[in-house]
Amino acid sequence: MKNLFSQLPAIDSLLRDPALQSLIDDAGTAFATRQLRAMQQEARDCIQQHQRLPAWHANWPGEALRRSAQQSQSALRPVFNLTGTVLHTNLGRACLSDTAIAAVVASLRQPVTLEYALDDAARGHRDRAVAALLCELTGAEDACIVNNNAAAVLLMLATLAPGREVVVSRGELVEIGGAFRIPDVMRQAGCRLVEVGTTNRTHLKDYRAAITADSGLLMKVHTSNYQIQGFTHAVGEAELVTLGEEHQLPVITDLGSGSLIDMTAYGLPAEPMPQQLIAAGVSLVSFSGDKLLGGPQAGIIIGKKALIDQLQQHPLKRALRVDKMTLAALEATLQLYRHPEHLQDALPTLHQLTRPATDIRQQAERLLPALDKVFGDDFSLAIAACSSQIGSGSLPVERLPSFAITFSPRDGQSGTLNALAQRWRALPQPVIGRFSAGKLWLDLRCLDDETALMRNLLP
Ligand SMILES: *Cc1c(COP(=O)(O)O)cnc(C)c1O
């Protein structure tokens, strides 16, 4: 064993090894030294426990380079999203338009007029440009931008009804993945939740009966990730606004996704539009920037000027506000909505959601032969109809007809399939598919650059 220890190379001599000079140049001596020390410790442990040298002992510089390359990979690696879920929360939701990306880059390179009005050189308001666009697009009086829609709901509640009662239908006590639950947000905001109606049916009289001197708000929550079907009744915003006016209570709506365009015009299932709720008289409407809007992560609140002013002045706004990158991306994204006829080309999310199934099938037919050549020995490949999902809780029930290339292991072993998925996750640009019915499915709906995918997948 002593003999084995004496075979370990000295750090000093390794640092002088020409094979490691590129690592030292790129990452610095301190990093290279730490890397080699960790390897030395690992080798000592290996000798202690197994009375042998580690397999990589034959090539210390090679192993050090391999480890360093692995460690300097970004934790935010670009992947091919072939899961079939377009707005995949774990993969970063919306992919932004080229103009939004350019706007972000420009905002980072130079100083920008973030809170600086050029006309009178006074301090401006950071949401003002985006607010003006939102007012133009939705008919709202003003807008406020925060970190995400969860923050938007928190800010609306904490500002408008601290210590007071907020009336919500029992059918709308939503939980969104990642611990956003209406009763919990209520508590955090210092409001008291008053549930009315039943799971499937809530009437105007239920809201009316719940109003007391302590009421602060009437709230609607869009049930974005589930649907209640059958014997149901919900109170529409317009009716609720009339009731609110009788009692001088604002009505607010957490819309979740919210689409500024009529989705049905693109052959997609209907989704409530913020501008419809503004027209119905709702005081404040909140929705996400990175769901159907196709922009950056943000929470957008639009509505009555007097209430938006209160949000802007609340101390929480400072904690929840967005940075210049988000504002730049959001402004550029919203500008695209001025030209609805170009939107399908300019906005990747809408492009992906509206790709015709025939288009996707043709793409699968183009890619199948080359893939079959490489994977055909171990897997049986086929083109199969499937359903993509919009994702992020949007329109959960409706599915989009799509096509996938499926891989079934010829040996019938799930281990073989798992090994394939694992190999794809280890690629320079990982390929993420979906398991179903003993097969690995690559839903091609979100595949833009098929050349890049093939370069990546084929040896
Ligand atoms: C998605 C969603 C949220 C949370 O929005 P984030 O932007 O993810 O914070 C809140 N409420 C509803 C109804 C939603 O659909």
mmCIF file of N, CA and C in Angstrom, residues 378-379 408-417 438:
data_model
loop_
_atom_site.group_PDB
_atom_site.id
_atom_site.type_symbol
_atom_site.label_atom_id
_atom_site.label_comp_id
_atom_site.label_asym_id
_atom_site.label_seq_id
_atom_site.Cartn_x
_atom_site.Cartn_y
_atom_site.Cartn_z
ATOM 1 N N ASP A 378 -30.543 -1.123 -31.934
ATOM 2 C CA ASP A 378 -30.974 -1.359 -30.555
ATOM 3 C C ASP A 378 -32.430 -0.964 -30.301
ATOM 4 N N PHE A 379 -32.942 -0.087 -31.185
ATOM 5 C CA PHE A 379 -34.296 0.424 -30.933
ATOM 6 C C PHE A 379 -35.136 0.323 -32.199
ATOM 7 N N SER A 408 -38.443 2.396 -29.158
ATOM 8 C CA SER A 408 -38.745 1.259 -28.270
ATOM 9 C C SER A 408 -37.541 0.334 -28.263
ATOM 10 N N PRO A 409 -37.062 -0.079 -27.092
ATOM 11 C CA PRO A 409 -35.876 -0.946 -27.027
ATOM 12 C C PRO A 409 -36.193 -2.326 -27.602
ATOM 13 N N ARG A 410 -35.333 -2.807 -28.478
ATOM 14 C CA ARG A 410 -35.578 -4.119 -29.089
ATOM 15 C C ARG A 410 -35.504 -5.227 -28.049
ATOM 16 N N ASP A 411 -34.704 -5.016 -26.980
ATOM 17 C CA ASP A 411 -34.615 -6.059 -25.948
ATOM 18 C C ASP A 411 -35.746 -5.935 -24.921
ATOM 19 N N GLY A 412 -36.619 -4.938 -25.121
ATOM 20 C CA GLY A 412 -37.772 -4.788 -24.229
ATOM 21 C C GLY A 412 -37.426 -4.337 -22.817
ATOM 22 N N GLN A 413 -36.161 -3.997 -22.590
ATOM 23 C CA GLN A 413 -35.723 -3.641 -21.234
ATOM 24 C C GLN A 413 -35.864 -2.134 -20.990
ATOM 25 N N SER A 414 -36.495 -1.785 -19.873
ATOM 26 C CA SER A 414 -36.620 -0.357 -19.564
ATOM 27 C C SER A 414 -35.243 0.250 -19.279
ATOM 28 N N GLY A 415 -34.309 -0.594 -18.819
ATOM 29 C CA GLY A 415 -32.951 -0.108 -18.555
ATOM 30 C C GLY A 415 -32.293 0.413 -19.825
ATOM 31 N N THR A 416 -32.548 -0.250 -20.943
ATOM 32 C CA THR A 416 -31.972 0.171 -22.224
ATOM 33 C C THR A 416 -32.509 1.555 -22.611
ATOM 34 N N LEU A 417 -33.811 1.747 -22.354
ATOM 35 C CA LEU A 417 -34.443 3.021 -22.686
ATOM 36 C C LEU A 417 -33.911 4.142 -21.778
ATOM 37 N N GLY A 438 -43.700 2.643 -22.369
ATOM 38 C CA GLY A 438 -42.499 1.845 -22.642
ATOM 39 C C GLY A 438 -41.658 2.363 -23.799
#
